[in-house]
Amino acid sequence: MITEDSSLKRFLTSKLQRRFFLYFSGLVLMTVLFISVAVYHFQTKMLLKQVQNKAFSLTSILAYSSLNAILLDDYITIQMLIDSMSEDPNIRSIAILDTSGRVIAANQLDLRGYRYEDPLTKKALHTDIFLHQKEKNASGEEIWDTAVPIYNLDKRIGTARIKYSIEDTYKGLLRTILLIGLFAFVISLVLSFRFSASISKPIADVVKLAEEYGKGNFSASIDIPGDDELGHLARELNKLSRKLQVLVEEKIANENLIVLGEFSSYIIHDLKNPISGLHLLADGLHRKLPDDSPLKKYSTEIVLAAQKLEDFTRRTLDIARSAKLYVTAVNINELIKQVVADIKELSTPIFMNLDPELPEIQADHRMLYMAIKNLVINAHEAIENKGKITIQTIGNDHITIKVSDTGSGIPQDRLATVFRPFFSMKDSGHGLGLAMVKKVVIAHQGKINVESTEGEGTTFIIHLPITPI
Ligand SMILES: Nc1ncnc2c1ncn2[C@@H]1O[C@H](COP(=O)(O)OP(=O)(O)OP(=O)(O)O)[C@@H](O)[C@H]1O
Ligand SMILES: [Mg+2]
């Protein structure tokens, strides 16, 4: 499996992720900016309208509430009214003017007696409608300047004036938009980071996988979850790497067989005959020695060792020689029964589940007999205590033979290796049995697979054509 880097390390090393990140965060920043400007623009308009209405209603309240007090020359009440309104922090100035524009009462003491000469006041004194305008005061602050006439029946007796600041409204809005914008931007950075990682990581993993292939490590795989194209690509690449691995394994096995073939030709010439002679002589010596001879136990050992050597040489030659098939009509069910009868001394019970409709096939009886026997012996050797072996046949357009056992099973990482010559996990094994089985099956244009779960058991499945081409 391709190893994981920390997300920060990947960000710093992956050009692709940085490019994605800049692209996404730039896009989000532009969007946030655009939305903020639009919101600011429309909200300002709305808020200005609200401020305008508020300034008007405050000036109107001042005008109506101060009417009686003006008529009664009750300046204390007027002043109290103005003082209570001044508590609104946005009100910059409140004043009540007489008909000439002179200040009768105001929130700033120095305004009393002062005559308003500004254009709005001049206009307001000669009209009976409500007036207002947006302007900047001396300190550059934007304000709504409002003027409302005060009438006693039809008689104009004064004008109410309020200057209401808009600045706080602007500032409040700007602050809110900046806060929301900043929050949105930070969230967008985090999301962009994650999003760019989610796109670039699988691509980086695929690149790493390609590098591993380049180094000849076909067992490398990647894990990209999900149903999208990248997940699909990862699954296809993993399948491809498994196939490549099998091909490489097969290539190694075939090369081993070739080497074995060359090597065994030396054995044929140089070792086979001396070993046979050795075996024969040892056997003769062993027979001649009296049973009570102290040398008898050594001669027994020599005979056994010579037997083993001869057996090993013969089996190696069997695999190494190019397989020449002596094809006859073979009833596989009968062949299996024969194997089972011949090894009935094995302690493991063998069950047969044979298809009565199984057709006869064109095959080499001796070779298939050896192959099935090897599988059954392996199955028996894999069962330590109690267990069973099952042999099943199925017939249709080709025939299937399954040899299953409830033995120790084969570790997953060894499944592809068990057919290699000389691969053995047994102390006294030569690793020649399955190599021979595979050779026989291939010589019949068949296929052999193995399925195994450690601790549960193993099944070897052979498919053979009815007639090899
Ligand atoms: N049915 C099985 N259950 C578990 N492991 C198996 C089974 N068949 C084969 N193996 C494993 O595959 C290896 C190779 O088997 P193979 O028959 O080629 O060699 P061997 O049995 O070790 O030696 P040999 O058959 O030459 O005496 C075995 O050592 C064993 O670890
Ligand atoms: Mg074996």
Coordinates of C-alpha atoms and ligand atoms in Angstrom, one line a residue:
M1 CA 0.0 0.0 0.0
I2 CA 1.2 3.5 -0.8
T3 CA 2.2 5.2 2.4
E4 CA 0.4 8.3 3.8
D5 CA 2.1 11.7 4.1
S6 CA 0.8 14.3 6.6
S7 CA -1.6 16.7 4.9
L8 CA 0.7 19.7 5.6
K9 CA 3.7 17.9 4.1
R10 CA 1.7 16.9 1.1
F11 CA 0.5 20.5 0.7
L12 CA 4.1 21.8 0.8
T13 CA 5.4 19.3 -1.7
S14 CA 2.4 18.9 -4.1
K15 CA 2.5 21.6 -6.8
L16 CA -0.9 20.4 -8.0
Q17 CA -2.5 20.8 -4.6
R18 CA -1.1 24.3 -4.2
R19 CA -2.4 25.2 -7.6
F20 CA -5.9 23.8 -6.8
F21 CA -5.8 25.6 -3.4
L22 CA -4.9 29.0 -5.0
Y23 CA -7.5 28.5 -7.6
F24 CA -10.4 27.6 -5.3
S25 CA -9.5 30.1 -2.5
G26 CA -9.1 32.9 -5.2
L27 CA -12.5 32.0 -6.6
V28 CA -14.1 32.0 -3.2
L29 CA -12.4 35.3 -2.2
M30 CA -13.7 36.9 -5.4
T31 CA -17.2 35.6 -4.7
V32 CA -17.1 36.8 -1.1
L33 CA -15.9 40.2 -2.2
F34 CA -18.5 40.5 -4.8
I35 CA -21.3 39.5 -2.4
S36 CA -20.0 41.8 0.3
V37 CA -19.9 44.8 -2.0
A38 CA -23.4 44.0 -3.3
V39 CA -24.8 43.5 0.2
Y40 CA -23.1 46.7 1.4
H41 CA -24.6 48.7 -1.5
F42 CA -28.1 47.4 -1.1
Q43 CA -28.1 47.4 2.7
T44 CA -26.8 51.0 2.8
K45 CA -29.7 52.2 0.7
M46 CA -32.1 50.4 2.9
L47 CA -30.5 51.7 6.1
L48 CA -30.3 55.3 4.8
K49 CA -34.0 55.1 4.2
Q50 CA -34.6 53.9 7.7
V51 CA -32.3 56.6 9.2
Q52 CA -34.2 59.2 7.1
N53 CA -37.5 58.0 8.4
K54 CA -36.3 57.9 11.9
A55 CA -34.9 61.5 11.7
F56 CA -38.2 62.6 10.2
S57 CA -40.3 61.0 12.9
L58 CA -38.1 62.3 15.6
T59 CA -38.3 65.9 14.2
S60 CA -42.1 65.5 13.8
I61 CA -42.5 64.3 17.4
L62 CA -40.4 67.3 18.5
A63 CA -42.6 69.6 16.5
Y64 CA -45.9 68.3 17.8
S65 CA -44.8 67.8 21.4
S66 CA -43.3 71.2 21.7
L67 CA -46.4 73.1 20.2
N68 CA -48.2 73.7 23.6
A69 CA -45.1 74.6 25.4
I70 CA -44.2 77.2 22.7
L71 CA -47.7 78.7 22.9
L72 CA -47.3 78.9 26.7
D73 CA -43.7 80.2 26.5
D74 CA -42.9 77.2 28.7
Y75 CA -39.2 76.9 27.9
I76 CA -38.5 74.5 30.7
T77 CA -40.8 71.9 29.2
I78 CA -39.3 72.5 25.7
Q79 CA -35.8 72.1 27.1
M80 CA -36.7 68.9 29.0
L81 CA -38.2 67.5 25.8
I82 CA -35.0 68.3 23.9
D83 CA -32.8 66.9 26.6
S84 CA -34.7 63.6 26.7
M85 CA -34.4 63.3 22.9
S86 CA -30.6 64.1 23.0
E87 CA -30.0 60.8 24.7
D88 CA -30.0 59.2 21.2
P89 CA -26.2 59.1 20.5
N90 CA -26.8 59.7 16.8
I91 CA -28.5 63.0 17.2
R92 CA -26.0 65.8 16.6
S93 CA -28.2 68.8 17.2
I94 CA -31.8 69.5 18.1
A95 CA -33.2 73.0 17.9
I96 CA -36.6 74.8 17.9
L97 CA -36.6 78.0 15.8
D98 CA -39.0 80.8 15.8
T99 CA -40.5 82.1 12.6
S100 CA -37.4 84.2 11.9
G101 CA -35.0 81.3 12.3
R102 CA -33.7 82.2 15.7
V103 CA -33.1 79.4 18.2
I104 CA -35.7 79.3 21.0
A105 CA -34.3 76.1 22.5
A106 CA -31.5 73.7 21.6
N107 CA -29.5 70.8 23.0
Q108 CA -26.3 72.9 22.9
L109 CA -26.5 75.9 25.2
D110 CA -24.4 78.1 22.9
L111 CA -27.0 77.8 20.1
R112 CA -29.6 79.7 22.1
G113 CA -30.4 83.0 20.4
Y114 CA -28.4 82.0 17.4
R115 CA -30.0 82.5 14.0
Y116 CA -29.9 79.7 11.6
E117 CA -28.9 81.1 8.1
D118 CA -28.3 77.9 6.3
P119 CA -30.1 77.3 3.0
L120 CA -32.3 74.5 4.4
T121 CA -33.5 76.7 7.3
K122 CA -34.1 79.6 4.9
K123 CA -36.2 77.3 2.7
A124 CA -38.0 75.7 5.6
L125 CA -39.1 79.1 7.0
H126 CA -41.0 79.8 3.7
T127 CA -42.6 76.5 3.2
D128 CA -45.1 74.4 5.0
I129 CA -43.8 71.0 3.9
F130 CA -41.2 68.7 5.7
L131 CA -37.7 69.3 4.4
H132 CA -34.6 67.1 4.6
Q133 CA -31.2 66.8 3.1
K134 CA -28.1 64.7 3.4
E135 CA -25.0 66.8 4.1
K136 CA -21.6 66.7 5.7
N137 CA -20.9 68.7 8.9
A138 CA -17.8 70.6 9.7
S139 CA -16.0 67.4 10.9
G140 CA -16.8 65.6 7.6
E141 CA -19.5 63.5 9.2
E142 CA -22.5 62.5 7.0
I143 CA -25.8 63.6 8.6
W144 CA -29.5 63.9 7.8
D145 CA -30.6 67.4 8.3
T146 CA -34.4 67.7 8.8
A147 CA -36.8 70.6 9.3
V148 CA -40.5 70.3 10.2
P149 CA -42.8 73.3 10.5
I150 CA -44.7 73.9 13.8
Y151 CA -48.2 75.2 13.3
N152 CA -50.9 76.4 15.7
L153 CA -54.0 75.9 13.6
D154 CA -53.1 77.8 10.4
K155 CA -50.5 80.0 12.0
R156 CA -46.8 79.1 11.7
I157 CA -45.1 79.5 15.0
G158 CA -41.8 77.9 14.5
T159 CA -39.6 75.1 13.0
A160 CA -38.2 71.9 14.6
R161 CA -34.7 71.1 13.4
I162 CA -32.8 67.8 14.0
K163 CA -29.4 66.8 12.6
Y164 CA -29.1 63.0 12.7
S165 CA -25.8 61.3 12.1
I166 CA -25.6 58.5 9.6
E167 CA -22.0 57.6 10.3
D168 CA -22.7 54.9 13.0
T169 CA -25.1 53.2 10.7
Y170 CA -22.4 53.0 8.0
K171 CA -19.8 51.8 10.4
G172 CA -22.0 49.2 12.0
L173 CA -22.9 47.8 8.6
L174 CA -19.3 47.8 7.4
R175 CA -18.2 46.1 10.6
T176 CA -20.9 43.3 10.2
I177 CA -20.0 42.8 6.6
L178 CA -16.3 42.7 7.3
L179 CA -16.8 40.1 10.1
I180 CA -19.1 37.9 8.0
G181 CA -16.7 38.3 5.0
L182 CA -13.7 37.4 7.2
F183 CA -15.5 34.4 8.6
A184 CA -16.6 33.3 5.2
F185 CA -13.0 33.7 3.9
V186 CA -11.5 31.6 6.7
I187 CA -14.1 28.9 6.2
S188 CA -13.4 29.0 2.4
L189 CA -9.6 28.7 3.0
V190 CA -10.2 25.6 5.2
L191 CA -12.7 24.1 2.6
S192 CA -10.4 25.0 -0.3
F193 CA -7.5 23.2 1.5
R194 CA -9.6 20.1 2.1
F195 CA -11.1 20.2 -1.4
S196 CA -7.8 20.7 -3.1
A197 CA -6.4 17.8 -1.0
S198 CA -9.3 15.6 -1.9
I199 CA -8.6 16.1 -5.6
S200 CA -4.8 16.2 -5.6
K201 CA -4.2 13.4 -3.1
P202 CA -5.6 10.6 -5.3
I203 CA -3.7 12.0 -8.3
A204 CA -0.5 12.1 -6.2
D205 CA -1.2 8.5 -5.1
V206 CA -1.6 7.4 -8.7
V207 CA 1.8 9.1 -9.5
K208 CA 3.4 7.3 -6.5
L209 CA 1.9 4.0 -7.7
A210 CA 3.3 4.6 -11.2
E211 CA 6.7 5.2 -9.6
E212 CA 6.4 1.9 -7.7
Y213 CA 5.6 0.1 -10.9
G214 CA 8.7 1.8 -12.4
K215 CA 10.8 0.3 -9.6
G216 CA 9.3 -3.1 -10.4
N217 CA 7.1 -3.3 -7.3
F218 CA 3.9 -4.6 -8.8
S219 CA 2.5 -5.5 -5.4
A220 CA 1.9 -1.8 -4.7
S221 CA -1.7 -0.7 -4.5
I222 CA -3.7 2.4 -3.7
D223 CA -6.8 3.1 -1.7
I224 CA -9.1 5.7 -3.1
P225 CA -12.6 5.3 -1.7
G226 CA -15.7 6.4 -3.4
D227 CA -17.7 5.8 -6.6
D228 CA -16.3 8.6 -8.7
E229 CA -13.9 8.3 -11.6
L230 CA -10.8 8.5 -9.3
G231 CA -12.1 5.6 -7.1
H232 CA -12.8 3.7 -10.3
L233 CA -9.3 4.4 -11.6
A234 CA -7.7 3.2 -8.3
R235 CA -9.7 0.0 -8.4
E236 CA -8.7 -0.6 -12.0
L237 CA -5.1 0.1 -11.3
N238 CA -5.1 -2.3 -8.3
K239 CA -6.6 -5.0 -10.5
L240 CA -3.9 -4.2 -13.1
S241 CA -1.2 -4.5 -10.5
R242 CA -2.5 -7.8 -9.3
K243 CA -2.5 -9.1 -12.9
L244 CA 1.0 -7.8 -13.4
Q245 CA 2.1 -9.4 -10.2
V246 CA 0.6 -12.8 -11.3
L247 CA 2.3 -12.4 -14.7
V248 CA 5.7 -11.6 -13.1
E249 CA 5.3 -14.5 -10.7
E250 CA 4.5 -16.8 -13.6
K251 CA 7.4 -15.5 -15.5
I252 CA 9.7 -16.2 -12.6
A253 CA 8.2 -19.7 -12.2
N254 CA 8.7 -20.4 -15.9
E255 CA 12.3 -19.1 -15.7
N256 CA 12.8 -21.4 -12.7
L257 CA 11.4 -24.3 -14.8
I258 CA 13.8 -23.5 -17.6
V259 CA 16.8 -23.2 -15.3
L260 CA 15.6 -26.4 -13.6
G261 CA 15.4 -28.0 -17.1
E262 CA 19.0 -27.1 -17.9
F263 CA 20.2 -28.0 -14.4
S264 CA 18.4 -31.4 -14.5
S265 CA 20.1 -32.4 -17.8
Y266 CA 23.4 -32.4 -15.8
I267 CA 21.7 -34.4 -13.1
I268 CA 20.5 -36.9 -15.8
H269 CA 24.1 -37.4 -17.0
D270 CA 26.1 -36.9 -13.9
L271 CA 23.9 -37.8 -10.9
K272 CA 21.1 -40.1 -11.9
N273 CA 23.2 -43.2 -12.6
P274 CA 25.6 -42.8 -9.6
I275 CA 22.6 -42.3 -7.3
S276 CA 20.8 -45.4 -8.6
G277 CA 24.0 -47.3 -8.3
L278 CA 24.5 -46.0 -4.8
H279 CA 21.0 -47.0 -3.9
L280 CA 21.4 -50.5 -5.3
L281 CA 24.8 -51.1 -3.6
A282 CA 23.5 -49.7 -0.2
D283 CA 20.4 -52.0 -0.5
G284 CA 22.7 -55.0 -1.3
L285 CA 25.0 -54.2 1.6
H286 CA 22.0 -53.7 3.9
R287 CA 20.6 -57.1 3.0
K288 CA 23.9 -58.9 3.4
L289 CA 24.5 -57.6 6.9
P290 CA 23.2 -59.9 9.7
D291 CA 20.3 -58.4 11.7
D292 CA 22.4 -58.2 14.9
S293 CA 25.3 -56.4 13.2
P294 CA 26.2 -53.1 14.9
L295 CA 26.5 -51.6 11.3
K296 CA 22.8 -52.5 10.5
K297 CA 21.5 -49.1 11.7
Y298 CA 24.0 -47.2 9.5
S299 CA 23.1 -49.2 6.5
T300 CA 19.4 -48.5 7.1
E301 CA 20.1 -44.8 7.2
I302 CA 22.1 -45.0 4.0
V303 CA 19.4 -46.9 2.2
L304 CA 16.7 -44.4 3.2
A305 CA 18.9 -41.4 2.2
A306 CA 19.7 -43.0 -1.2
Q307 CA 16.0 -43.7 -1.7
K308 CA 15.2 -40.0 -0.9
L309 CA 17.9 -38.8 -3.3
E310 CA 16.6 -41.0 -6.1
D311 CA 13.0 -39.9 -5.4
F312 CA 14.1 -36.2 -5.5
T313 CA 16.1 -36.7 -8.7
R314 CA 13.2 -38.5 -10.4
R315 CA 10.6 -35.9 -9.4
T316 CA 12.8 -33.0 -10.4
L317 CA 13.3 -34.7 -13.8
D318 CA 9.5 -35.3 -14.1
I319 CA 8.9 -31.5 -13.8
A320 CA 11.9 -30.5 -15.9
R321 CA 11.3 -32.8 -18.9
S322 CA 9.0 -31.4 -21.5
A323 CA 5.7 -33.0 -20.8
K324 CA 4.8 -35.6 -23.4
L325 CA 1.2 -36.6 -23.0
Y326 CA 0.1 -40.2 -23.7
V327 CA -3.5 -39.4 -24.3
T328 CA -6.3 -41.9 -23.8
A329 CA -10.0 -41.6 -22.8
V330 CA -9.9 -41.0 -19.1
N331 CA -12.8 -41.3 -16.6
I332 CA -11.8 -38.8 -14.0
N333 CA -14.3 -40.2 -11.4
E334 CA -12.7 -43.6 -11.7
L335 CA -9.2 -42.0 -11.5
I336 CA -10.1 -40.2 -8.3
K337 CA -11.6 -43.4 -6.8
Q338 CA -8.3 -45.2 -7.7
V339 CA -6.2 -42.4 -6.0
V340 CA -8.4 -42.6 -2.8
A341 CA -8.1 -46.5 -2.8
D342 CA -4.3 -46.3 -3.2
I343 CA -3.8 -43.9 -0.3
K344 CA -6.5 -45.4 2.0
E345 CA -3.9 -45.8 4.8
L346 CA -4.0 -42.0 5.3
S347 CA -5.7 -41.2 8.6
T348 CA -7.8 -38.3 7.2
P349 CA -11.3 -39.2 6.0
I350 CA -11.8 -38.5 2.3
F351 CA -15.3 -37.7 1.0
M352 CA -16.1 -37.9 -2.7
N353 CA -18.9 -35.8 -4.3
L354 CA -18.6 -37.0 -7.9
D355 CA -20.8 -35.9 -10.8
P356 CA -22.4 -39.1 -12.3
E357 CA -22.8 -37.3 -15.6
L358 CA -19.1 -36.4 -15.8
P359 CA -17.9 -37.0 -19.4
E360 CA -14.8 -38.9 -20.2
I361 CA -11.9 -36.6 -21.3
Q362 CA -8.9 -37.1 -23.5
A363 CA -5.9 -37.0 -21.1
D364 CA -2.8 -38.6 -19.8
H365 CA -4.0 -41.0 -17.1
R366 CA -0.7 -41.4 -15.3
M367 CA 0.0 -37.7 -15.1
L368 CA -3.4 -36.8 -13.8
Y369 CA -3.3 -39.6 -11.3
M370 CA 0.0 -38.2 -10.0
A371 CA -1.4 -34.6 -9.9
I372 CA -4.6 -35.5 -7.9
K373 CA -2.5 -37.7 -5.6
N374 CA -0.2 -34.8 -4.9
L375 CA -3.1 -32.6 -4.0
V376 CA -4.7 -35.1 -1.7
I377 CA -1.3 -35.7 0.0
N378 CA -0.8 -32.0 0.5
A379 CA -4.3 -31.7 1.9
H380 CA -3.7 -34.6 4.3
E381 CA -0.4 -32.9 5.4
A382 CA -2.2 -29.6 6.0
I383 CA -4.6 -31.2 8.5
E384 CA -2.9 -31.4 11.9
N385 CA -5.5 -33.1 14.0
K386 CA -9.1 -33.8 13.0
G387 CA -10.2 -32.7 9.6
K388 CA -11.5 -34.0 6.3
I389 CA -10.8 -33.9 2.6
T390 CA -13.5 -33.5 0.0
I391 CA -13.0 -34.2 -3.7
Q392 CA -15.7 -32.9 -6.0
T393 CA -16.2 -33.2 -9.8
I394 CA -18.5 -31.1 -11.9
G395 CA -19.1 -31.6 -15.6
N396 CA -20.4 -29.3 -18.3
D397 CA -18.5 -27.9 -21.4
H398 CA -15.3 -28.7 -19.5
I399 CA -14.7 -30.5 -16.2
T400 CA -13.9 -29.1 -12.8
I401 CA -12.1 -31.0 -10.0
K402 CA -12.1 -29.5 -6.6
V403 CA -9.8 -30.8 -3.8
S404 CA -10.7 -29.2 -0.5
D405 CA -9.5 -29.7 3.0
T406 CA -10.2 -28.3 6.5
G407 CA -6.5 -27.8 7.2
S408 CA -4.2 -25.0 8.2
G409 CA -4.8 -22.9 5.1
I410 CA -2.2 -20.9 3.2
P411 CA -1.3 -17.2 4.1
Q412 CA -2.7 -14.8 1.5
D413 CA 0.8 -13.5 0.6
R414 CA 1.9 -17.0 -0.3
L415 CA -1.0 -18.0 -2.5
A416 CA 0.7 -16.8 -5.7
T417 CA 4.0 -18.6 -4.7
V418 CA 2.8 -22.1 -3.9
F419 CA 3.1 -23.3 -7.5
R420 CA 6.8 -22.3 -7.8
P421 CA 9.2 -25.2 -7.9
F422 CA 11.2 -25.6 -4.7
F423 CA 8.7 -23.5 -2.7
S424 CA 7.9 -25.3 0.5
M425 CA 6.8 -24.4 4.0
K426 CA 7.3 -27.9 5.3
D427 CA 10.5 -29.0 7.1
S428 CA 10.9 -32.0 4.9
G429 CA 9.1 -30.7 1.8
H430 CA 10.9 -30.3 -1.6
G431 CA 8.3 -27.9 -3.0
L432 CA 8.0 -30.1 -6.1
G433 CA 4.4 -31.4 -5.7
L434 CA 2.4 -28.3 -6.8
A435 CA 4.9 -27.4 -9.5
M436 CA 4.3 -30.8 -11.0
V437 CA 0.5 -30.5 -10.6
K438 CA 0.6 -27.1 -12.4
K439 CA 2.8 -28.5 -15.2
V440 CA 0.4 -31.4 -15.7
V441 CA -2.7 -29.1 -15.8
I442 CA -1.1 -26.7 -18.2
A443 CA 0.1 -29.6 -20.5
H444 CA -3.7 -30.5 -20.7
Q445 CA -4.5 -26.8 -21.6
G446 CA -6.3 -26.5 -18.3
K447 CA -6.2 -24.0 -15.4
I448 CA -5.5 -24.3 -11.7
N449 CA -6.5 -21.9 -9.0
V450 CA -6.2 -22.0 -5.2
E451 CA -8.5 -20.5 -2.6
S452 CA -7.6 -20.5 1.0
T453 CA -8.4 -19.0 4.4
E454 CA -5.8 -19.4 7.1
G455 CA -7.1 -21.7 9.9
E456 CA -10.1 -22.8 7.9
G457 CA -8.8 -24.7 4.9
T458 CA -7.8 -24.7 1.2
T459 CA -9.4 -25.6 -2.1
F460 CA -7.5 -26.3 -5.3
I461 CA -9.7 -26.0 -8.4
I462 CA -8.7 -27.6 -11.7
H463 CA -10.5 -26.9 -14.9
L464 CA -9.8 -29.3 -17.8
P465 CA -11.1 -29.2 -21.3
I466 CA -12.8 -32.4 -22.5
T467 CA -10.4 -32.6 -25.4
P468 CA -7.1 -30.8 -25.3
I469 CA -6.3 -29.1 -28.6
Ligands
LIG1 N1 -3.7 -28.1 1.0 C1 -2.8 -27.3 1.4 N2 -3.0 -26.7 2.6 C2 -2.1 -25.8 3.1 N3 -0.9 -25.6 2.5 C3 -0.6 -26.2 1.3 C4 -1.5 -27.1 0.7 N4 -1.0 -27.5 -0.4 C5 0.2 -26.9 -0.5 N5 0.5 -26.1 0.5 C6 1.7 -25.3 0.7 O1 2.3 -25.2 -0.5 C7 3.7 -25.6 -0.3 C8 4.1 -26.2 -1.7 O2 3.5 -27.5 -1.8 P1 4.2 -28.6 -2.7 O3 3.4 -29.8 -2.7 O4 4.7 -28.0 -3.9 O5 5.5 -28.9 -1.8 P2 5.7 -29.7 -0.5 O6 4.4 -30.4 -0.1 O7 6.2 -28.7 0.5 O8 6.8 -30.7 -0.8 P3 6.7 -31.9 -1.8 O9 5.4 -32.0 -2.3 O10 7.7 -31.7 -2.8 O11 7.1 -33.1 -0.9 C9 3.7 -26.6 0.8 O12 4.9 -26.6 1.5 C10 2.6 -26.0 1.7 O13 3.1 -25.0 2.6
MG2 MG 3.5 -31.7 -1.6

